[in-house]
XYZ file of C-alpha atoms in Angstrom:
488
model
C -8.567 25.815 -24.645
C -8.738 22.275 -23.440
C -5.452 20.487 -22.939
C -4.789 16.431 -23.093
C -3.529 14.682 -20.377
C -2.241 11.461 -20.999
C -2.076 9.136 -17.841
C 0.577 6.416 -17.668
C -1.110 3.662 -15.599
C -4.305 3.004 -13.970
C -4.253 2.238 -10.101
C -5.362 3.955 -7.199
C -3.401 7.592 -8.116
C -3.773 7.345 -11.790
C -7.448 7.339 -11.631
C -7.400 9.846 -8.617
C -5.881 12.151 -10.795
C -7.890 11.485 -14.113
C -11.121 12.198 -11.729
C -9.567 15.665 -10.894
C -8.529 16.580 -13.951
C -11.275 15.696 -15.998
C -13.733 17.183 -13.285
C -11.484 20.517 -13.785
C -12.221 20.630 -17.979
C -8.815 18.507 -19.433
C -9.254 15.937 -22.147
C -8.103 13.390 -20.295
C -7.171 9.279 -21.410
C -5.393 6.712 -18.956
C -3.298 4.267 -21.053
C -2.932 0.861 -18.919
C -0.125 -2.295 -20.227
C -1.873 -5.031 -18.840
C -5.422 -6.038 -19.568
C -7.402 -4.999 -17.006
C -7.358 -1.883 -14.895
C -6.233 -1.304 -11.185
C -2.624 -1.655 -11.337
C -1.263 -3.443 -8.102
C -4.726 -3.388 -6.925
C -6.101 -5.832 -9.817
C -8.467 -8.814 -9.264
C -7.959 -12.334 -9.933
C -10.731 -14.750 -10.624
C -10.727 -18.476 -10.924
C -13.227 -21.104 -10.748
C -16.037 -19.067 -8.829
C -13.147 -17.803 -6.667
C -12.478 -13.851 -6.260
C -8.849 -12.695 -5.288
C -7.757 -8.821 -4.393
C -4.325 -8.923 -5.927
C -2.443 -6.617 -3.773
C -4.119 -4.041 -1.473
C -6.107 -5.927 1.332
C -6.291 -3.606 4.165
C -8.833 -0.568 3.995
C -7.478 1.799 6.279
C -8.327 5.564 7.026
C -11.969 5.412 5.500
C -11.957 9.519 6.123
C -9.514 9.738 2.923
C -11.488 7.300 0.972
C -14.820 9.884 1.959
C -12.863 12.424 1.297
C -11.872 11.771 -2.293
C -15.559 10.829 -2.933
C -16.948 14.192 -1.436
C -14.887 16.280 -3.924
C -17.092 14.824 -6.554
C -19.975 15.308 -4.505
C -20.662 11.322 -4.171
C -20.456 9.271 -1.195
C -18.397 5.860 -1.064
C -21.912 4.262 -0.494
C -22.554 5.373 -4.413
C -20.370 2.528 -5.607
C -19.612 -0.121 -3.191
C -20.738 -0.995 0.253
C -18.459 -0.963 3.482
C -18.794 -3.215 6.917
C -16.164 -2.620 9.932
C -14.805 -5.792 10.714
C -14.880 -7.342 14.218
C -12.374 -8.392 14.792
C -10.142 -6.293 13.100
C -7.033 -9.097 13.188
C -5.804 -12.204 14.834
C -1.686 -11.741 15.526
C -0.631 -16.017 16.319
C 2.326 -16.052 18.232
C 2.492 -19.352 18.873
C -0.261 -22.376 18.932
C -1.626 -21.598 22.667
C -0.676 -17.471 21.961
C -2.341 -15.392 20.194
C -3.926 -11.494 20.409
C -7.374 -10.483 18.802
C -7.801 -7.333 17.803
C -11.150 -5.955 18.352
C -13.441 -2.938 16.793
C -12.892 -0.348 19.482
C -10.241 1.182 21.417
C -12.200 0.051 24.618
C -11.678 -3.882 23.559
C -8.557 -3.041 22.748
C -7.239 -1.577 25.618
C -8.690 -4.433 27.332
C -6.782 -7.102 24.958
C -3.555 -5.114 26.375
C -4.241 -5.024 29.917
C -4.307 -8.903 30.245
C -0.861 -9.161 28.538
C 0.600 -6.816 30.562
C -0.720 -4.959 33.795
C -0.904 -1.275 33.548
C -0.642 -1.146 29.597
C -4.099 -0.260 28.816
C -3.262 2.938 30.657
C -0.004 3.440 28.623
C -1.801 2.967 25.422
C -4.506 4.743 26.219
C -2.079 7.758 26.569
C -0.146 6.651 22.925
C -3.335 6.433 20.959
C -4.121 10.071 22.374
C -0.613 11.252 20.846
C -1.142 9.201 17.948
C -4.529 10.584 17.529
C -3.125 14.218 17.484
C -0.826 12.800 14.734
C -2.912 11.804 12.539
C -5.200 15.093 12.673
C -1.878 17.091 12.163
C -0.996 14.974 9.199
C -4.158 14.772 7.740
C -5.036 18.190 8.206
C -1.717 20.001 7.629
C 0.573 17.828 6.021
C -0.263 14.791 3.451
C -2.121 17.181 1.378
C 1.264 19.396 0.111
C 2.950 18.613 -2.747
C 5.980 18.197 -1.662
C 7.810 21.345 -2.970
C 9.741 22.874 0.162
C 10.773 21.993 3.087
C 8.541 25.004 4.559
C 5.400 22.714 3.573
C 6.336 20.760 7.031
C 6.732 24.018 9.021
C 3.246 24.993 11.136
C 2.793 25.878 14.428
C 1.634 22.477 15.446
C 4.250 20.474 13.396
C 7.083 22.924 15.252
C 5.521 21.171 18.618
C 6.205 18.084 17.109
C 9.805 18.633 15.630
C 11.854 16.174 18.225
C 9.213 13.078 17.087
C 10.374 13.453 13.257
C 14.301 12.181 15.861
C 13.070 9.524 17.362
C 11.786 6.284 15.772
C 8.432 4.244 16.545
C 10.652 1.543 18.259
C 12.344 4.058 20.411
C 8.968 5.198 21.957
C 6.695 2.121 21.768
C 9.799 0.062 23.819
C 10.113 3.005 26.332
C 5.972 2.107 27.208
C 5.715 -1.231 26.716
C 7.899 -4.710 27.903
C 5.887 -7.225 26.627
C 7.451 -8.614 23.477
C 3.804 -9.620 22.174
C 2.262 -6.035 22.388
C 5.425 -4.442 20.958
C 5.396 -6.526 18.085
C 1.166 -5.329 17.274
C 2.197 -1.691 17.996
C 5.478 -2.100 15.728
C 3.071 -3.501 13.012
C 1.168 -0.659 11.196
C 4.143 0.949 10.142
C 5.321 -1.983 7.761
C 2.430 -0.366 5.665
C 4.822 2.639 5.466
C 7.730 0.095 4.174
C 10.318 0.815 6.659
C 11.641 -1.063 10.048
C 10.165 0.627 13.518
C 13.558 1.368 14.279
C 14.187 3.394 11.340
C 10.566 4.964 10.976
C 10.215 8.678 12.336
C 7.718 8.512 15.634
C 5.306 11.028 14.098
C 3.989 8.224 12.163
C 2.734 6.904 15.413
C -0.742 8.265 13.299
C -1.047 4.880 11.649
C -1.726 3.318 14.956
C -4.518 5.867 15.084
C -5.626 4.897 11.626
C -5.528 1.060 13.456
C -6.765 0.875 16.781
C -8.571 4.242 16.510
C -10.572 4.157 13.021
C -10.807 0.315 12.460
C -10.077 -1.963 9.537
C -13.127 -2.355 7.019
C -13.951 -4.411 4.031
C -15.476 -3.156 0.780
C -17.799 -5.844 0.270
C -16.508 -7.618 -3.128
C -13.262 -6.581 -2.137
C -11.319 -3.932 -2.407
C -11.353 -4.047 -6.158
C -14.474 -2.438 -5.689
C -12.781 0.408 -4.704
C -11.517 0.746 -8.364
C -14.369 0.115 -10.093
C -16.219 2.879 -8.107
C -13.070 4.954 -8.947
C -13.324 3.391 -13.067
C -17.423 4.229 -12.758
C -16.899 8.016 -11.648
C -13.960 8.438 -14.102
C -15.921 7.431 -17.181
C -18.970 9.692 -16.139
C -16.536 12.712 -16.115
C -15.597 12.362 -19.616
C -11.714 10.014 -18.847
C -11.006 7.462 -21.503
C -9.404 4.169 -20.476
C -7.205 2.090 -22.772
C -5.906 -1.297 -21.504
C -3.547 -3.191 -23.221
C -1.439 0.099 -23.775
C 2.342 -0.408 -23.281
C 3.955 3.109 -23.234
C 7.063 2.805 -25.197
C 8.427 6.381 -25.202
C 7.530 9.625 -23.695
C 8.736 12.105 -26.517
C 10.192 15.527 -25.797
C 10.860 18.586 -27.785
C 12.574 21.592 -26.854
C 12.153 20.349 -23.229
C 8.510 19.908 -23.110
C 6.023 17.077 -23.664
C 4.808 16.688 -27.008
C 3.281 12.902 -27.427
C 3.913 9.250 -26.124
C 4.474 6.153 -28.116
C 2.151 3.163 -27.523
C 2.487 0.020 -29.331
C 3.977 1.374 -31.546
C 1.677 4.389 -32.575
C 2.724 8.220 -31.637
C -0.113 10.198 -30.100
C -0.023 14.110 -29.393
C -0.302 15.295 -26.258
C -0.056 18.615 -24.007
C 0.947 16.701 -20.635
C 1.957 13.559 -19.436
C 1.062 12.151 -15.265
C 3.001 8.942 -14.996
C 0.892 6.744 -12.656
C 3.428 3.993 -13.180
C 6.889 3.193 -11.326
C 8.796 6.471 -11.109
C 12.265 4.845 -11.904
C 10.984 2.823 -15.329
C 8.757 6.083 -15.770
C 12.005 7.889 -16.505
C 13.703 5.251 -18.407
C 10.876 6.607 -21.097
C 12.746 9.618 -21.584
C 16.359 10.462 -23.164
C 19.152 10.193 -20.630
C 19.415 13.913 -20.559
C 15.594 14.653 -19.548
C 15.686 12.162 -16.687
C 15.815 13.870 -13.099
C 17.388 10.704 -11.104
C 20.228 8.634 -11.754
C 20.997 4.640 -11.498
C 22.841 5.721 -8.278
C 19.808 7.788 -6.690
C 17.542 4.753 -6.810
C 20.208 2.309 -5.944
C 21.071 4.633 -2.778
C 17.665 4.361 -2.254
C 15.545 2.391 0.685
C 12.852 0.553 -0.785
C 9.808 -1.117 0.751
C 9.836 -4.694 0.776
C 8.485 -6.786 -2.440
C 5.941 -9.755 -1.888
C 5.633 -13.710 -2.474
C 1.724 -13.861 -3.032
C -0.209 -16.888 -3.154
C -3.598 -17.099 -4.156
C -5.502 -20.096 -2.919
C -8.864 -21.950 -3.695
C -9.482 -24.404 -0.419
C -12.120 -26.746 -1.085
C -13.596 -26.397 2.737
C -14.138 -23.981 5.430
C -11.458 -23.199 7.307
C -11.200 -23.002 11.355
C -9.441 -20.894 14.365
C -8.815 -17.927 11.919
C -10.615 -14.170 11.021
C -9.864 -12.234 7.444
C -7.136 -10.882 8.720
C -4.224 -13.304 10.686
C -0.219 -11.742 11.068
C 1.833 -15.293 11.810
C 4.271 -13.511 14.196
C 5.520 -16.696 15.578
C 9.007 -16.359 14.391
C 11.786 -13.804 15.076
C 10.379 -10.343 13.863
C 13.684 -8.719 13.887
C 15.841 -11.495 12.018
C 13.173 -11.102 9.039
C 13.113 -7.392 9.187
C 16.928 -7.999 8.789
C 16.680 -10.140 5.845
C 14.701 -7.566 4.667
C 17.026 -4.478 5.076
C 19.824 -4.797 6.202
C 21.428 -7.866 4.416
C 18.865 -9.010 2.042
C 17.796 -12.075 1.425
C 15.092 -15.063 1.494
C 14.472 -14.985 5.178
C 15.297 -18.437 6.421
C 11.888 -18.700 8.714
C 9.415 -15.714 7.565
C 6.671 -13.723 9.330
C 3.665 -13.926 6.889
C -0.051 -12.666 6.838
C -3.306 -14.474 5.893
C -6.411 -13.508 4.871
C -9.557 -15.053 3.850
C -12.441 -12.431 2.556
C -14.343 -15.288 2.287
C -15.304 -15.874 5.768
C -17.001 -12.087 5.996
C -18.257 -11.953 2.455
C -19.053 -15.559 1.191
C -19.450 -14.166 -2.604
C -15.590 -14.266 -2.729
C -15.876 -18.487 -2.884
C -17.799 -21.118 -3.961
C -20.264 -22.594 -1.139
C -18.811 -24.207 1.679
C -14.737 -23.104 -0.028
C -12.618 -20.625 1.675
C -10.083 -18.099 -0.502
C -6.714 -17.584 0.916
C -4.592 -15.267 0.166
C -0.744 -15.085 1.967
C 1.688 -13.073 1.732
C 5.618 -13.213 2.752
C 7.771 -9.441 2.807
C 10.505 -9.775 0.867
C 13.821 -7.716 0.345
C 13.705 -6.176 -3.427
C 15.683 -7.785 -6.300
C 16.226 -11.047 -4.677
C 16.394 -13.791 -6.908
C 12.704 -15.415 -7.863
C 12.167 -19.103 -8.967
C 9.357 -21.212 -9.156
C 11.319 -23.680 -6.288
C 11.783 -21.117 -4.088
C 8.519 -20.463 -4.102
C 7.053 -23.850 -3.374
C 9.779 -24.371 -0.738
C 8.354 -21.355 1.350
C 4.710 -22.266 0.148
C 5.237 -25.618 2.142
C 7.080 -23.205 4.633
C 3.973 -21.646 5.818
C 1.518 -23.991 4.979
C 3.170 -26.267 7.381
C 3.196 -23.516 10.299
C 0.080 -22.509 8.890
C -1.812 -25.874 9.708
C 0.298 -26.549 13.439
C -0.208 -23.111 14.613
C -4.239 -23.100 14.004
C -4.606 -26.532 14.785
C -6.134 -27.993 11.190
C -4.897 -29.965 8.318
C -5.215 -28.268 5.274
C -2.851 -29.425 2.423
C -4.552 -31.797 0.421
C -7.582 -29.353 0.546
C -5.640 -27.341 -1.768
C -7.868 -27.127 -5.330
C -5.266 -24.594 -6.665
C -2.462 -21.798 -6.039
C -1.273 -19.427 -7.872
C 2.047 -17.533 -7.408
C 3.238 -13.679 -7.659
C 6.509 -12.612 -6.897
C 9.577 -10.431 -7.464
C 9.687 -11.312 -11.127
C 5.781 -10.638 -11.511
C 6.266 -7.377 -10.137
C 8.944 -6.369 -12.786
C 7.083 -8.299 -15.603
C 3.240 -6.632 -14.985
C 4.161 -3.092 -13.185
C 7.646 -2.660 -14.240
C 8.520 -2.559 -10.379
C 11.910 -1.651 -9.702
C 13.932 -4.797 -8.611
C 10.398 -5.826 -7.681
C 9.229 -3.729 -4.605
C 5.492 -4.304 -3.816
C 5.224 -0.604 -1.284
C 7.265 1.744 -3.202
C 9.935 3.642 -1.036
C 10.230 3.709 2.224
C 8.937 6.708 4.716
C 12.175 7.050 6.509
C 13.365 10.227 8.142
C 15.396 11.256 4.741
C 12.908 10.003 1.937
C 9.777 11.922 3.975
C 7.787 14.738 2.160
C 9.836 17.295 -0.156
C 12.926 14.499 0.004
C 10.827 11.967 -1.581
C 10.656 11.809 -5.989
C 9.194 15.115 -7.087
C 5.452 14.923 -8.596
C 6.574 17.406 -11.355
C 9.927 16.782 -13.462
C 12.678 19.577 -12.854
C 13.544 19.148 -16.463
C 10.779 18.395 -19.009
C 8.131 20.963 -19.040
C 4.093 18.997 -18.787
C 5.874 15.887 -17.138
C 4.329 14.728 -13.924
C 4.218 11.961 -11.585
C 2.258 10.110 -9.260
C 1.687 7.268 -6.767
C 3.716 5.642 -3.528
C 7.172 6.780 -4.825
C 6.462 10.132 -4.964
C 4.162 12.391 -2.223
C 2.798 11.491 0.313
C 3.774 8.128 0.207
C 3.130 4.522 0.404
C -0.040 3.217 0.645
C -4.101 2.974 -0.658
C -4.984 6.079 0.696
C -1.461 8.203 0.231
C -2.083 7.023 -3.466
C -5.417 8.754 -3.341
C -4.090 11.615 -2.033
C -1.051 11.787 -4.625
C -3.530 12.023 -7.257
C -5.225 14.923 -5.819
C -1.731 16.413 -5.356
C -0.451 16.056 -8.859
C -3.955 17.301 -10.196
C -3.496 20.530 -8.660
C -0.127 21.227 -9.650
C -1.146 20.600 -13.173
C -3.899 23.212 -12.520
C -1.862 25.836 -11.333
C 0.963 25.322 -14.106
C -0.970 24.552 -17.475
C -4.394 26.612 -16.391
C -7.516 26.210 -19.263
């Protein structure tokens, strides 16, 4: 007998799942509040310009092929991919800066001018990190999260003490120069948490950096969701936008229907796709798993100030990708967890698609899109927001040597308050929650709800993680559960 799913959301996990699902004979319908689909991962048009809205970086292409195979399709079926090179630009300064190159070869050579005998040293922490990633790849991302005995093999056992130590610990113990700390530090701000409080197993994402590469869907990464949207609809999902799910309805402790907009609809199961904590504010008090006090205990990624950016010129001195690390790292990592706040001089990262796939801008116009980490819940106003505009702009045009303010045709803003209003992000985080030591795996959110029978969830608060491709994977996860517990 088929079963309905409804699906709460429709970004990177949400669809994920509806693919599986649907694939596996449920009637399945995603229900999306805003207007378009994609979730964090939206696009943003204006005047001839194309903007990714969140997710820039296409990382670990094997999960991307991966999700694709299980359908039997290739990622070449709905979008096209090209490896950049270079990778990134890191500015430390106007005269110092480190290009990141398209193989491990360039890169090791980028290291060995900063700093005699590190090409050797990395050479030996890409190995580890290598054996990492095929570890957590192969025996670890892909569990659900249940029990603690889903980290227990006999190659994670090897690899117990690194789950003790921190990325900071063991990058500092290999490296002195400030510069090439800072790039190897980097990767794991994708993971939401300082080096210094992020386990060294996931030492994999350097892997997933120096070792696999950074591509670029041409289009944008948007195009990863319309593939996704395509493959979806050919398996039979139905996708409603403008669907604001009011109430998740619950009788006798199991699912029975959702609200939305007002109208009840029947259904055997519910996936939540959308932010775990507002997820469960659907619910009675007594159905809910987590308290106020659990998520306010919690550590949560950072949160974003976005600016999108139509430049009426080409721009010089820069790649797609630039990290601005000429300001303290630590004091904004600071602002970020430890006593949050708006950091008084910011790291930020720039990129331009525009300059490696031209379709993203008008002729002869560059798109820029920059982004500032911010602590969670801080307060949002439009002047805060055009002071740190002018904040980076400023470095912005010293640091690469051009003027570029009154090329400006238009910006647009996103920030903490943008989070809340469009993805009902608690106090505004952009990642999710944070992979530290005691919110990794089975102490993360649960995918399946302890107390409401056909209740799941999925996405970066829950298993594996935060991230494009842990989203993927959650999908996957959340599908199978539902398998094994409501079988056809």
């Amino acid at each position: 007998m088929t079963k309905k799913v409804s699906i709460i959301g429709s970004g990177f996990a949400s669809l994920a799942a509806s693919c599986y699902l649907a694939k596996n004979g449920y009637q399945v319908t995603i229900f999306e509040k805003n207007d378009g689909i994609g979730g964090r991962a939206r696009q943003f048009k204006k005047d001839g310009f194309t903007f990714d809205m969140g997710p820039s970086w296409y990382w670990m292409p094997d999960v991307f092929d991966s999700f694709f195979t299980d359908f039997n399709k290739k990622t070449s079926d709905y979008y096209q991919l090209n490896k950049l090179n270079p990778a990134y630009k890191v500015f430390f300064n106007k005269d110092e800066s480190i290009t990141i190159e398209d193989t491990l070869e360039k890169i090791y050579a980028a290291f060995e001018i900063e700093e005699s005998g590190s090409s050797v040293k990395l050479k030996k922490f890409i190995d580890h990190a290598q054996d990492n990633y095929n570890i957590a790849i192969k025996d670890l991302v892909y569990r659900p999260g249940v029990s603690p005995l889903e980290l227990v093999t006999a190659k994670t056992i090897k690899k117990i003490g690194q789950f003790f130590s921190t990325i900071s610990r063991d990058v500092r113990k290999e490296f002195k120069n400030e510069k090439l700390i800072q790039i190897l530090e980097f990767p794991v701000l994708f993971l939401g948490a300082k080096p210094s409080d992020t386990p060294s197993f996931y030492s994999f994402m350097n892997y997933a950096d120096f070792g696999l590469g950074t591509w670029q869907p041409r289009g944008g990464m948007f195009q990863v969701i319309k593939g996704m949207e395509q493959l979806a609809l050919s398996l039979g999902v139905k996708i409603q936008t403008n669907a604001n799910i009011e109430k998740i309805h619950i009788l006798n402790k199991k699912v029975t229907s959702i609200k939305i907009n007002g109208e009840v609809i029947d259904t055997d199961i519910v996936v939540s796709g959308a932010d775990y904590h507002h997820s469960e504010t659907l619910l009675e008090p007594e159905h809910r798993q987590y308290s106020e006090n659990y998520w306010e205990k919690k550590t949560f990624a950072p949160s974003s100030l976005l600016f999108f950016v139509g430049f009426d010129k080409k721009l010089k001195n820069v790649h797609h990708h630039n990290l601005f690390f000429d300001v303290d790292f630590d004091a904004h990592a600071k602002d970020i967890y430890d006593e949050p706040k708006w950091p008084s001089e910011p790291l930020f990262y720039a990129n331009f698609t525009s300059i490696t796939d031209p379709e993203t801008a008008p002729e002869g116009c560059e798109n820029g899109f920059f982004l500032i980490p911010l602590a969670p819940g801080l307060k949002d106003t439009p002047a805060l927001r055009e002071e740190y505009f002018n904040k980076i702009l400023s470095r912005f045009e010293e640091i690469t040597n051009q003027s570029i303010r009154n090329n400006v045709l238009f910006k647009e803003s996103f920030c903490v308050n943008d989070f809340i209003k469009d993805y009902n992000s608690y106090k505004g985080n952009a990642y999710g929650m944070a992979n530290t030591l005691l919110q990794t795996a089975f102490l993360r959110p649960k995918l399946k709800s302890s107390k409401v029978e056909g209740l799941f969830f999925t996405g970066q608060l829950t298993v594996p993680g935060p991230g494009v491709p842990p989203s993927l994977i959650s999908g996957k996860l959340v599908s199978g559960l539902i398998q094994k517990e409501h079988k056809l």
